[in-house]
CSV table of C-alpha atoms in Angstrom, one decimal:
chain,number,residue,atom,x,y,z
A,1,MET,CA,0.0,0.0,0.0
A,2,ILE,CA,2.8,2.4,0.9
A,3,TRP,CA,4.5,1.5,-2.4
A,4,LEU,CA,1.3,2.3,-4.3
A,5,VAL,CA,0.8,5.7,-2.7
A,6,ALA,CA,4.4,6.6,-3.3
A,7,GLY,CA,4.1,5.5,-7.0
A,8,MET,CA,1.0,7.6,-7.4
A,9,ALA,CA,2.8,10.6,-5.9
A,10,CYS,CA,5.6,10.2,-8.4
A,11,LEU,CA,3.1,10.1,-11.3
A,12,LEU,CA,1.5,13.3,-10.0
A,13,MET,CA,4.9,15.0,-9.9
A,14,VAL,CA,5.9,13.9,-13.4
A,15,LYS,CA,2.7,14.8,-15.1
A,16,PRO,CA,3.1,18.7,-15.0
A,17,ALA,CA,6.6,18.4,-16.3
A,18,THR,CA,5.5,16.1,-19.1
A,19,ALA,CA,2.6,18.5,-20.0
A,20,GLN,CA,5.0,21.5,-20.1
A,21,THR,CA,7.4,19.6,-22.4
A,22,ASP,CA,4.5,18.7,-24.7
A,23,ALA,CA,3.4,22.3,-24.8
A,24,ALA,CA,7.0,23.5,-25.6
A,25,GLU,CA,7.2,20.9,-28.4
A,26,ALA,CA,3.8,22.0,-29.9
A,27,TYR,CA,4.8,25.7,-29.8
A,28,SER,CA,8.2,25.0,-31.4
A,29,LYS,CA,6.6,23.0,-34.2
A,30,ALA,CA,4.2,25.8,-35.0
A,31,TYR,CA,6.9,28.4,-34.9
A,32,GLU,CA,9.2,26.3,-37.1
A,33,LEU,CA,6.5,26.2,-39.7
A,34,LEU,CA,6.2,30.0,-39.5
A,35,ILE,CA,9.9,30.4,-40.1
A,36,ALA,CA,9.7,28.0,-43.0
A,37,SER,CA,6.9,30.2,-44.6
A,38,GLN,CA,4.4,27.4,-44.3
A,39,TYR,CA,1.8,29.9,-43.2
A,40,ASN,CA,-1.4,27.8,-43.4
A,41,ALA,CA,0.2,24.9,-41.6
A,42,SER,CA,1.7,27.2,-39.0
A,43,ASN,CA,-1.7,28.9,-38.4
A,44,SER,CA,-3.4,25.6,-37.8
A,45,ALA,CA,-0.6,24.4,-35.5
A,46,PHE,CA,-0.9,27.6,-33.4
A,47,SER,CA,-4.7,27.2,-33.2
A,48,GLU,CA,-4.3,23.6,-32.0
A,49,PHE,CA,-1.7,24.7,-29.5
A,50,MET,CA,-4.0,27.4,-28.0
A,51,ASP,CA,-6.9,24.8,-27.8
A,52,ASP,CA,-4.7,22.1,-26.2
A,53,TYR,CA,-2.8,24.3,-23.8
A,54,PRO,CA,-5.0,27.4,-22.9
A,55,ASP,CA,-3.0,28.1,-19.8
A,56,SER,CA,0.5,27.8,-21.3
A,57,LYS,CA,3.1,30.5,-20.7
A,58,TRP,CA,3.4,30.8,-24.4
A,59,LYS,CA,-0.2,31.7,-25.0
A,60,ASP,CA,0.5,35.4,-25.7
A,61,ASP,CA,3.3,34.5,-28.0
A,62,ALA,CA,1.1,32.2,-30.0
A,63,THR,CA,-1.7,34.8,-30.1
A,64,TYR,CA,0.8,37.4,-31.4
A,65,TRP,CA,2.0,35.1,-34.2
A,66,THR,CA,-1.6,34.3,-35.1
A,67,CYS,CA,-2.1,38.1,-35.8
A,68,HIS,CA,1.2,38.1,-37.8
A,69,LEU,CA,0.0,35.2,-39.9
A,70,LYS,CA,-3.2,37.1,-40.7
A,71,GLU,CA,-1.0,39.7,-42.4
A,72,LYS,CA,0.9,37.0,-44.3
A,73,MET,CA,-2.1,34.9,-45.4
A,74,GLU,CA,-4.8,37.5,-46.2
A,75,GLU,CA,-4.8,40.4,-48.6
A,76,ASP,CA,-7.3,42.3,-46.4
A,77,ALA,CA,-5.3,44.0,-43.7
A,78,GLU,CA,-8.4,44.9,-41.6
A,79,ASP,CA,-8.5,41.5,-39.9
A,80,ALA,CA,-4.9,41.8,-38.9
A,81,PHE,CA,-5.6,45.3,-37.5
A,82,GLU,CA,-8.4,44.1,-35.4
A,83,CYS,CA,-6.3,41.1,-34.3
A,84,TYR,CA,-3.5,43.3,-33.1
A,85,ALA,CA,-6.0,45.7,-31.4
A,86,MET,CA,-7.5,42.8,-29.4
A,87,PHE,CA,-4.0,41.5,-28.6
A,88,VAL,CA,-3.0,44.9,-27.1
A,89,ASP,CA,-6.2,44.9,-25.0
A,90,ASP,CA,-5.9,41.3,-23.8
A,91,HIS,CA,-2.1,41.1,-23.3
A,92,SER,CA,-1.0,44.5,-22.1
A,93,ARG,CA,2.0,42.9,-20.2
A,94,SER,CA,3.3,40.8,-23.0
A,95,LYS,CA,6.8,41.2,-24.4
A,96,TRP,CA,5.1,41.5,-27.8
A,97,VAL,CA,2.8,44.4,-27.0
A,98,ASP,CA,5.2,47.1,-28.3
A,99,ASP,CA,5.5,45.2,-31.6
A,100,ALA,CA,1.7,44.8,-31.8
A,101,LYS,CA,1.3,48.6,-31.2
A,102,ALA,CA,3.8,49.4,-33.9
A,103,ASN,CA,2.0,47.1,-36.3
A,104,LEU,CA,-1.3,48.7,-35.5
A,105,ILE,CA,0.2,52.1,-36.4
A,106,ARG,CA,1.7,50.8,-39.6
A,107,ILE,CA,-1.5,49.0,-40.8
A,108,GLY,CA,-3.7,51.9,-39.7
A,109,ARG,CA,-1.7,54.3,-41.7
A,110,GLN,CA,-1.9,52.0,-44.8
A,111,LEU,CA,-5.6,51.6,-44.5
A,112,ALA,CA,-6.2,55.4,-43.9
A,113,ALA,CA,-4.1,56.1,-47.0
A,114,GLU,CA,-6.3,53.7,-49.0
A,115,GLY,CA,-9.3,56.0,-48.2
A,116,LYS,CA,-10.7,54.3,-45.2
A,117,PRO,CA,-11.3,57.2,-42.8
A,118,GLY,CA,-12.3,55.1,-39.9
A,119,TYR,CA,-8.8,54.1,-39.3
A,120,ALA,CA,-7.6,57.7,-39.3
A,121,LYS,CA,-10.0,58.2,-36.5
A,122,GLN,CA,-8.6,55.3,-34.6
A,123,LEU,CA,-5.1,56.7,-35.1
A,124,THR,CA,-6.3,60.0,-33.7
A,125,ALA,CA,-7.7,58.2,-30.7
A,126,MET,CA,-4.4,56.5,-30.1
A,127,GLN,CA,-2.7,59.9,-30.0
A,128,LYS,CA,-4.8,60.8,-27.0
A,129,GLY,CA,-4.0,57.7,-25.1
A,130,ASP,CA,-1.7,57.4,-22.1
A,131,ASP,CA,1.1,55.6,-24.1
A,132,GLU,CA,3.1,58.5,-25.4
A,133,GLU,CA,5.3,56.3,-27.6
A,134,VAL,CA,2.2,55.0,-29.4
A,135,ALA,CA,0.9,58.5,-29.6
A,136,LEU,CA,4.1,59.7,-31.3
A,137,SER,CA,4.0,56.9,-33.8
A,138,ALA,CA,0.4,57.7,-34.6
A,139,LEU,CA,1.5,61.3,-35.2
A,140,TYR,CA,4.1,60.2,-37.6
A,141,ALA,CA,1.5,58.2,-39.5
A,142,LEU,CA,-1.1,61.1,-39.6
A,143,GLN,CA,1.6,63.5,-40.7
A,144,ASN,CA,2.6,61.3,-43.6
A,145,ILE,CA,-1.0,60.9,-44.8
A,146,GLY,CA,-1.6,64.7,-44.6
A,147,ASP,CA,-4.0,64.8,-41.7
A,148,GLU,CA,-4.5,68.5,-41.0
A,149,ARG,CA,-5.3,67.9,-37.4
A,150,ALA,CA,-2.0,66.3,-36.7
A,151,PHE,CA,-0.3,69.6,-36.0
A,152,GLU,CA,-2.7,70.6,-33.3
A,153,THR,CA,-2.6,67.2,-31.8
A,154,ILE,CA,1.2,67.0,-31.7
A,155,MET,CA,1.2,70.3,-29.9
A,156,GLU,CA,-1.2,68.9,-27.3
A,157,LEU,CA,1.0,66.0,-26.8
A,158,TYR,CA,4.0,68.3,-26.4
A,159,LYS,CA,2.3,70.3,-23.8
A,160,ARG,CA,1.3,67.3,-21.6
A,161,SER,CA,4.5,65.4,-21.9
A,162,ASP,CA,7.0,65.3,-19.0
A,163,SER,CA,9.6,63.4,-21.1
A,164,ALA,CA,12.4,65.6,-22.5
A,165,ASP,CA,13.3,62.8,-24.9
A,166,LEU,CA,9.7,62.6,-26.3
A,167,ARG,CA,9.5,66.4,-26.5
A,168,GLY,CA,12.8,66.4,-28.5
A,169,ARG,CA,11.4,63.9,-31.0
A,170,ILE,CA,8.2,65.9,-31.2
A,171,VAL,CA,10.3,68.9,-32.2
A,172,TYR,CA,11.9,66.9,-34.9
A,173,ILE,CA,8.4,66.0,-36.3
A,174,LEU,CA,7.3,69.7,-36.1
A,175,GLY,CA,10.2,70.7,-38.2
A,176,ASN,CA,8.8,68.6,-41.1
A,177,PHE,CA,5.3,70.1,-41.0
A,178,ASP,CA,4.4,72.3,-44.0
A,179,THR,CA,2.7,75.1,-42.2
A,180,ASP,CA,3.7,78.6,-41.2
A,181,ALA,CA,2.4,78.1,-37.7
A,182,VAL,CA,5.2,75.7,-36.9
A,183,VAL,CA,7.8,78.5,-36.9
A,184,GLU,CA,6.0,80.2,-34.1
A,185,GLN,CA,5.8,77.0,-32.0
A,186,LEU,CA,9.4,76.1,-32.6
A,187,ALA,CA,10.5,79.6,-31.6
A,188,MET,CA,8.4,79.3,-28.4
A,189,ILE,CA,10.0,75.9,-27.6
A,190,ALA,CA,13.5,77.3,-28.2
A,191,ARG,CA,12.8,80.1,-25.7
A,192,GLU,CA,10.8,78.4,-23.1
A,193,ASP,CA,11.2,74.6,-22.8
A,194,ALA,CA,12.6,73.4,-19.5
A,195,SER,CA,15.2,71.2,-21.2
A,196,GLU,CA,18.3,72.7,-22.8
A,197,SER,CA,18.6,69.9,-25.3
A,198,VAL,CA,15.0,70.3,-26.4
A,199,ARG,CA,15.5,74.0,-26.9
A,200,LYS,CA,18.6,73.4,-29.0
A,201,ASN,CA,16.6,70.8,-31.0
A,202,ALA,CA,14.1,73.5,-31.7
A,203,VAL,CA,16.9,75.9,-32.8
A,204,TYR,CA,18.2,73.3,-35.2
A,205,ALA,CA,14.7,72.7,-36.6
A,206,LEU,CA,14.4,76.4,-37.2
A,207,GLY,CA,17.8,76.5,-38.9
A,208,ASN,CA,16.9,73.6,-41.1
A,209,ARG,CA,13.6,75.1,-42.0
A,210,GLY,CA,15.1,78.3,-43.3
A,211,GLY,CA,13.3,81.4,-44.5
A,212,ARG,CA,12.9,84.9,-43.2
A,213,ALA,CA,10.5,84.0,-40.4
A,214,ALA,CA,12.8,81.2,-39.1
A,215,SER,CA,15.8,83.6,-39.2
A,216,GLU,CA,13.9,86.3,-37.3
A,217,SER,CA,12.9,83.7,-34.7
A,218,LEU,CA,16.5,82.7,-34.3
A,219,MET,CA,17.5,86.3,-33.7
A,220,GLU,CA,14.8,86.5,-31.0
A,221,VAL,CA,16.3,83.4,-29.3
A,222,VAL,CA,19.7,85.1,-29.3
A,223,GLU,CA,18.2,88.2,-27.8
A,224,ASP,CA,16.3,86.2,-25.2
A,225,GLY,CA,19.4,85.8,-23.1
A,226,THR,CA,18.2,83.0,-20.8
A,227,ASN,CA,20.5,80.2,-21.9
A,228,GLU,CA,24.0,80.8,-23.4
A,229,GLU,CA,24.3,77.4,-25.1
A,230,VAL,CA,20.9,77.8,-26.8
A,231,GLN,CA,21.9,81.3,-27.9
A,232,LYS,CA,25.2,80.0,-29.3
A,233,ALA,CA,23.3,77.3,-31.2
A,234,ALA,CA,21.0,80.0,-32.6
A,235,LEU,CA,24.0,82.0,-33.8
A,236,TYR,CA,25.5,79.0,-35.6
A,237,ALA,CA,22.2,78.2,-37.2
A,238,LEU,CA,22.0,81.8,-38.4
A,239,GLY,CA,25.5,81.4,-39.9
A,240,ASN,CA,24.0,78.7,-42.2
A,241,ALA,CA,21.0,80.7,-43.2
A,242,ASP,CA,20.7,82.0,-46.7
A,243,GLU,CA,19.0,85.3,-45.9
A,244,SER,CA,20.0,88.9,-46.6
A,245,GLY,CA,20.9,90.9,-43.5
A,246,ILE,CA,22.3,87.9,-41.6
A,247,SER,CA,25.9,89.0,-41.9
A,248,ALA,CA,25.0,92.4,-40.6
A,249,TYR,CA,23.2,91.0,-37.6
A,250,LEU,CA,26.0,88.6,-36.7
A,251,MET,CA,28.5,91.5,-37.1
A,252,SER,CA,26.3,93.6,-34.7
A,253,VAL,CA,26.4,90.8,-32.1
A,254,ALA,CA,30.1,90.2,-32.4
A,255,THR,CA,31.0,93.9,-32.0
A,256,SER,CA,28.5,94.8,-29.3
A,257,THR,CA,28.2,91.9,-26.9
A,258,GLN,CA,30.1,91.8,-23.6
A,259,ASN,CA,29.7,88.0,-23.5
A,260,VAL,CA,32.9,86.4,-24.8
A,261,GLU,CA,31.2,83.1,-25.8
A,262,LEU,CA,28.5,84.7,-27.7
A,263,GLY,CA,30.9,87.0,-29.4
A,264,ARG,CA,33.1,84.1,-30.5
A,265,ALA,CA,30.0,82.2,-31.7
A,266,ALA,CA,28.8,85.2,-33.7
A,267,THR,CA,32.3,85.6,-35.3
A,268,TYR,CA,32.6,82.0,-36.3
A,269,ALA,CA,29.0,82.0,-37.6
A,270,LEU,CA,29.9,85.1,-39.6
A,271,SER,CA,32.8,83.2,-41.1
A,272,ASN,CA,30.5,80.3,-42.0
A,273,THR,CA,27.9,82.4,-43.9
A,274,GLY,CA,29.7,81.5,-47.1
A,275,SER,CA,29.0,85.0,-48.4
A,276,ALA,CA,31.5,86.7,-50.7
A,277,GLY,CA,32.0,89.4,-48.2
A,278,ALA,CA,32.7,87.1,-45.2
A,279,SER,CA,36.4,87.9,-45.2
A,280,ASP,CA,35.7,91.6,-45.6
A,281,ALA,CA,33.4,91.5,-42.6
A,282,LEU,CA,36.0,89.7,-40.5
A,283,GLU,CA,38.6,92.2,-41.5
A,284,ALA,CA,36.2,95.0,-40.5
A,285,LEU,CA,35.6,93.3,-37.2
A,286,LEU,CA,39.3,93.3,-36.4
A,287,LYS,CA,39.3,97.1,-36.7
A,288,THR,CA,36.2,97.6,-34.5
A,289,THR,CA,37.5,98.8,-31.1
A,290,THR,CA,34.2,98.0,-29.4
A,291,ALA,CA,34.7,94.3,-30.0
A,292,LEU,CA,36.2,92.3,-27.2
A,293,VAL,CA,39.8,91.2,-27.6
A,294,GLU,CA,38.8,87.5,-27.4
A,295,VAL,CA,36.3,88.2,-30.2
A,296,ARG,CA,38.9,89.8,-32.4
A,297,LYS,CA,41.1,86.8,-31.8
A,298,ALA,CA,38.3,84.6,-33.0
A,299,ALA,CA,38.1,86.7,-36.1
A,300,LEU,CA,41.8,86.1,-36.7
A,301,TYR,CA,41.4,82.4,-36.4
A,302,ALA,CA,38.4,82.5,-38.6
A,303,LEU,CA,40.4,84.3,-41.3
A,304,GLY,CA,43.0,81.5,-40.9
A,305,ASN,CA,40.4,79.2,-42.3
A,306,HIS,CA,39.7,81.4,-45.4
A,307,ASP,CA,41.9,80.2,-48.2
A,308,SER,CA,42.6,83.5,-49.8
A,309,GLU,CA,45.6,85.8,-50.5
A,310,SER,CA,43.8,88.8,-48.9
A,311,SER,CA,43.2,86.9,-45.7
A,312,LEU,CA,46.8,86.0,-45.4
A,313,MET,CA,47.9,89.5,-46.1
A,314,THR,CA,45.6,90.8,-43.3
A,315,LEU,CA,47.0,88.2,-40.9
A,316,ARG,CA,50.5,89.2,-41.8
A,317,ASP,CA,49.9,92.9,-41.4
A,318,VAL,CA,48.3,92.3,-37.9
A,319,ALA,CA,51.2,90.1,-36.9
A,320,ILE,CA,53.8,92.7,-37.9
A,321,ASN,CA,52.0,96.0,-37.2
A,322,GLY,CA,49.3,95.2,-34.8
A,323,ASP,CA,48.9,97.3,-31.6
A,324,GLU,CA,48.1,94.4,-29.2
A,325,LYS,CA,50.6,91.6,-28.7
A,326,VAL,CA,47.9,88.9,-28.0
A,327,LEU,CA,46.3,89.7,-31.3
A,328,ARG,CA,49.6,89.7,-33.1
A,329,LYS,CA,50.4,86.2,-31.7
A,330,ALA,CA,47.0,84.9,-32.6
A,331,ALA,CA,47.5,86.2,-36.2
A,332,VAL,CA,50.8,84.2,-36.4
A,333,HIS,CA,49.1,81.0,-35.2
A,334,ALA,CA,46.2,81.6,-37.6
A,335,MET,CA,48.7,81.8,-40.5
A,336,GLY,CA,50.0,78.4,-39.5
A,337,ASN,CA,46.7,76.9,-40.7
A,338,HIS,CA,47.5,78.0,-44.3
A,339,ASP,CA,49.6,75.5,-46.3
A,340,ARG,CA,50.7,78.4,-48.5
A,341,ALA,CA,51.7,80.8,-45.7
A,342,SER,CA,55.3,79.8,-45.3
A,343,ASN,CA,56.6,82.8,-47.4
A,344,MET,CA,54.6,85.4,-45.5
A,345,LEU,CA,55.5,83.8,-42.2
A,346,ARG,CA,59.1,84.3,-43.1
A,347,GLN,CA,58.3,87.9,-43.7
A,348,VAL,CA,56.8,88.0,-40.2
A,349,TYR,CA,59.8,86.4,-38.6
A,350,GLU,CA,62.2,88.8,-40.2
A,351,GLY,CA,59.9,91.8,-39.7
A,352,ILE,CA,59.3,91.6,-35.9
A,353,ALA,CA,61.6,91.9,-33.0
A,354,GLU,CA,59.8,90.2,-30.1
A,355,ARG,CA,61.4,86.8,-29.4
A,356,GLU,CA,58.1,85.2,-28.3
A,357,LEU,CA,56.4,86.2,-31.6
A,358,LYS,CA,59.4,85.1,-33.6
A,359,GLU,CA,59.2,81.7,-31.9
A,360,ALA,CA,55.5,81.4,-32.8
A,361,ALA,CA,56.4,82.2,-36.4
A,362,LEU,CA,59.0,79.5,-36.5
A,363,TYR,CA,56.6,76.9,-35.1
A,364,ALA,CA,53.9,78.1,-37.6
A,365,ILE,CA,56.4,77.6,-40.5
A,366,GLY,CA,57.0,74.1,-39.3
A,367,ASN,CA,53.3,73.4,-39.5
A,368,THR,CA,53.1,74.3,-43.2
A,369,ASP,CA,53.5,72.0,-46.2
A,370,ASP,CA,55.7,74.4,-48.1
A,371,ASP,CA,58.6,72.5,-49.9
A,372,ASP,CA,61.1,75.2,-48.8
A,373,ALA,CA,60.0,75.4,-45.2
A,374,ALA,CA,62.6,72.7,-44.0
A,375,ALA,CA,65.5,74.5,-45.8
A,376,TYR,CA,64.5,77.8,-44.2
A,377,LEU,CA,64.2,76.3,-40.7
A,378,LYS,CA,67.5,74.5,-41.1
A,379,LYS,CA,69.2,77.8,-42.0
A,380,ILE,CA,67.8,79.5,-38.9
A,381,ALA,CA,68.8,76.6,-36.7
A,382,VAL,CA,72.3,76.8,-37.9
A,383,SER,CA,73.0,80.5,-38.3
A,384,GLU,CA,70.6,82.4,-35.9
A,385,THR,CA,72.6,84.4,-33.4
A,386,ASN,CA,69.9,84.0,-30.7
A,387,GLU,CA,70.4,80.6,-29.1
A,388,ASP,CA,66.7,80.2,-28.1
A,389,LEU,CA,65.4,81.0,-31.5
A,390,ALA,CA,68.0,78.6,-33.1
A,391,ARG,CA,66.8,75.8,-30.8
A,392,VAL,CA,63.1,76.5,-31.6
A,393,ALA,CA,63.9,76.4,-35.4
A,394,MET,CA,65.5,73.0,-34.8
A,395,TYR,CA,62.3,71.7,-33.1
A,396,ALA,CA,60.1,73.2,-35.8
A,397,LEU,CA,62.4,71.5,-38.4
A,398,ALA,CA,62.0,68.1,-36.7
A,399,ASN,CA,58.2,68.5,-37.0
A,400,ASN,CA,58.4,69.5,-40.7
A,401,THR,CA,61.2,67.5,-42.4
A,402,ASN,CA,60.8,64.3,-44.3
A,403,ASP,CA,64.4,63.4,-43.6
A,404,GLU,CA,64.6,64.0,-39.9
A,405,GLU,CA,67.9,62.1,-39.3
A,406,GLY,CA,69.7,63.7,-42.2
A,407,ASP,CA,68.5,67.3,-41.5
A,408,LEU,CA,69.2,67.0,-37.8
A,409,MET,CA,72.6,65.6,-38.3
A,410,GLU,CA,73.4,68.6,-40.6
A,411,VAL,CA,72.2,71.0,-37.9
A,412,TYR,CA,74.3,69.2,-35.3
A,413,GLU,CA,77.4,69.5,-37.4
A,414,LYS,CA,76.9,73.1,-38.4
A,415,ALA,CA,75.1,74.7,-35.5
A,416,ARG,CA,77.0,77.6,-33.8
A,417,HIS,CA,75.4,77.0,-30.4
A,418,LEU,CA,76.2,74.1,-28.1
A,419,ALA,CA,72.6,74.1,-26.7
A,420,VAL,CA,71.3,73.6,-30.2
A,421,LYS,CA,73.7,70.7,-30.8
A,422,LYS,CA,72.6,69.1,-27.5
A,423,ALA,CA,68.9,69.6,-28.3
A,424,THR,CA,69.4,68.0,-31.6
A,425,LEU,CA,70.9,64.9,-30.0
A,426,HIS,CA,67.8,64.4,-27.8
A,427,ARG,CA,65.6,64.5,-31.0
A,428,LEU,CA,67.9,61.8,-32.5
A,429,ALA,CA,66.9,59.3,-29.8
A,430,ASP,CA,65.2,57.2,-32.5
A,431,SER,CA,68.4,57.1,-34.5
A,432,PRO,CA,70.9,55.1,-32.4
A,433,ASN,CA,73.3,54.7,-35.3
A,434,ALA,CA,73.7,58.4,-35.6
A,435,LEU,CA,74.2,58.8,-31.9
A,436,MET,CA,76.8,56.0,-31.7
A,437,LYS,CA,78.7,57.7,-34.6
A,438,ILE,CA,78.8,61.0,-32.6
A,439,LEU,CA,80.1,59.1,-29.5
A,440,ARG,CA,82.9,57.7,-31.6
A,441,THR,CA,83.9,61.0,-33.2
A,442,SER,CA,83.2,63.8,-30.7
A,443,ASP,CA,86.0,65.3,-28.5
A,444,ASP,CA,83.5,67.2,-26.4
A,445,ALA,CA,82.6,65.4,-23.1
A,446,GLU,CA,79.4,67.3,-22.7
A,447,ILE,CA,78.3,66.3,-26.2
A,448,ARG,CA,79.2,62.6,-25.5
A,449,GLN,CA,77.3,62.7,-22.2
A,450,THR,CA,74.2,64.1,-24.0
A,451,ALA,CA,74.5,61.4,-26.7
A,452,VAL,CA,74.7,58.7,-24.0
A,453,TYR,CA,71.5,59.9,-22.3
A,454,ALA,CA,69.7,60.0,-25.7
A,455,LEU,CA,70.8,56.4,-26.3
A,456,GLY,CA,69.4,55.4,-22.9
A,457,ASN,CA,66.1,56.9,-24.0
A,458,ALA,CA,66.1,54.7,-27.1
A,459,GLY,CA,65.6,51.6,-25.0
A,460,ASP,CA,67.1,49.3,-27.5
A,461,ASP,CA,69.4,46.3,-26.8
A,462,GLU,CA,71.3,47.2,-29.9
A,463,VAL,CA,73.0,50.1,-28.0
A,464,VAL,CA,73.9,48.1,-24.9
A,465,PRO,CA,77.4,47.0,-26.1
A,466,THR,CA,78.2,50.6,-27.0
A,467,LEU,CA,77.1,51.9,-23.6
A,468,LEU,CA,79.1,49.1,-21.8
A,469,GLN,CA,82.2,50.1,-23.8
A,470,ILE,CA,81.6,53.8,-22.9
A,471,ALA,CA,81.2,52.9,-19.3
A,472,LYS,CA,84.6,51.0,-19.4
A,473,ASP,CA,86.7,53.2,-21.6
A,474,ASP,CA,85.5,56.8,-21.9
A,475,ALA,CA,88.1,59.3,-20.7
A,476,ASP,CA,85.6,61.4,-18.8
A,477,VAL,CA,84.1,60.1,-15.6
A,478,SER,CA,80.7,62.0,-16.1
A,479,VAL,CA,80.3,60.3,-19.4
A,480,ARG,CA,81.0,56.9,-17.9
A,481,LYS,CA,78.5,57.5,-15.1
A,482,ALA,CA,75.9,58.6,-17.7
A,483,ALA,CA,76.5,55.3,-19.6
A,484,VAL,CA,75.7,53.3,-16.4
A,485,ASN,CA,72.6,55.4,-15.8
A,486,ALA,CA,71.5,54.9,-19.4
A,487,LEU,CA,71.9,51.1,-19.0
A,488,GLY,CA,69.6,51.3,-16.0
A,489,ASN,CA,67.0,53.3,-18.0
A,490,ILE,CA,67.0,50.5,-20.7
A,491,GLY,CA,66.4,47.9,-18.0
A,492,SER,CA,66.4,44.9,-20.3
A,493,ASP,CA,68.1,41.6,-19.4
A,494,ALA,CA,71.1,42.5,-21.6
A,495,ALA,CA,71.3,45.9,-19.9
A,496,GLN,CA,71.2,44.4,-16.4
A,497,GLU,CA,73.8,41.9,-17.4
A,498,ALA,CA,76.0,44.8,-18.5
A,499,ILE,CA,75.5,46.6,-15.2
A,500,LEU,CA,76.4,43.4,-13.3
A,501,LYS,CA,79.6,43.1,-15.3
A,502,ILE,CA,80.5,46.7,-14.5
A,503,LEU,CA,79.9,46.0,-10.8
A,504,LYS,CA,81.9,42.8,-10.9
A,505,GLU,CA,84.9,44.3,-12.7
A,506,GLY,CA,84.8,47.5,-10.8
A,507,ILE,CA,85.0,49.6,-13.9
A,508,GLY,CA,83.6,53.1,-14.5
A,509,GLN,CA,85.1,54.4,-11.2
A,510,ASP,CA,87.9,56.9,-10.6
């Protein structure tokens, strides 16, 4: 008797697991038929599954696929629409509910476009529901089929939404509406929305829309003064507007504002207008004493991006004859953005006296692609009487030349200043053969010591034997000590072995 009761208990425990397995197999069979595009067979299998396993955890999945199959099997989309609508009502927590809602919107838009107004009404009703994502999708649909009420409805949705993300997407939709009223609404959003990102989206939408009304609204946003980032976005949008009077407005902001960020933005926007007079306007801005210094600097950098001879000449004249040092230096840096500025930069270098500006000119020459730039920098590095300028010319040369080792070795051999020679050796750290040659040939202990440190920075086992030899044999103790330190910097097994050998033999000591 006990055995029988125990057996019955086992059967009761096994049965649910078996039923669950059977349900899984039945669902999988129906789904595999769907994937194989055997729609009629799949539909029958899903129907049987729902009849046989009404309480299965896959019931909502099977229901959703039944709606999907109605789309595939029937030319009439209305049955599929009703099926999805029932699914949304009956399975609000299903993982498929979002897909069902999206399909409702898609099919409803199709049916409305086919001249069935009842579905347009249902879409409108969906806009007013609690699900904002569905409402937004419905608005897309109504906009695409030309529903005149969509604009009013989307503004209602905007006003009741607490989601900045949703309001930002609403702004995007608004920008595509073909009605004059949208400009006023976008302007209001750009001035008043609680979210900076939404306000900027409205600014971009106004800029993309174009036209006199949009430009005037952007000017109002600039004058609003409640958010600097939004104001800057409006200025940049104006820079892309193709309307008369924009350049004059941007010029007015740049020359009158006491806000550096807005002044810079207005200046760069003025440069981006693409008008034939943009360079002339920037040059005029430079001469306007009411403009902040930082704004005039921005005008110089903007001119540096204008590929014209007149812009270069203006920058050159400011660099040589300007009244304010900070602007003169900015002009030099701006010239460095021109590939063809090398010749005028040489004029600047030779026409000014201040060392700081001359250094800036040398670095700017090094940034150009002029074929003669390397030769000029090499000449300065070798012959310039001012040691600091000669060293800067060498650094600029290293950044410019296509033959770094060859040009730097020539500077090393011909330079009149020891400091320049030593600086050259540090730049030759990636040329161990050149450094080892200098170690073998130089009679100057200071030069040899610098070359040894440069070799240590190379970090290459190739130089270990040379450093060991220097540590053993060099006539100058400071050079021998430098060789030991360089071996320590390399730190490889070979370098450590060399140091152990030095310790063992007691070499490198006086």
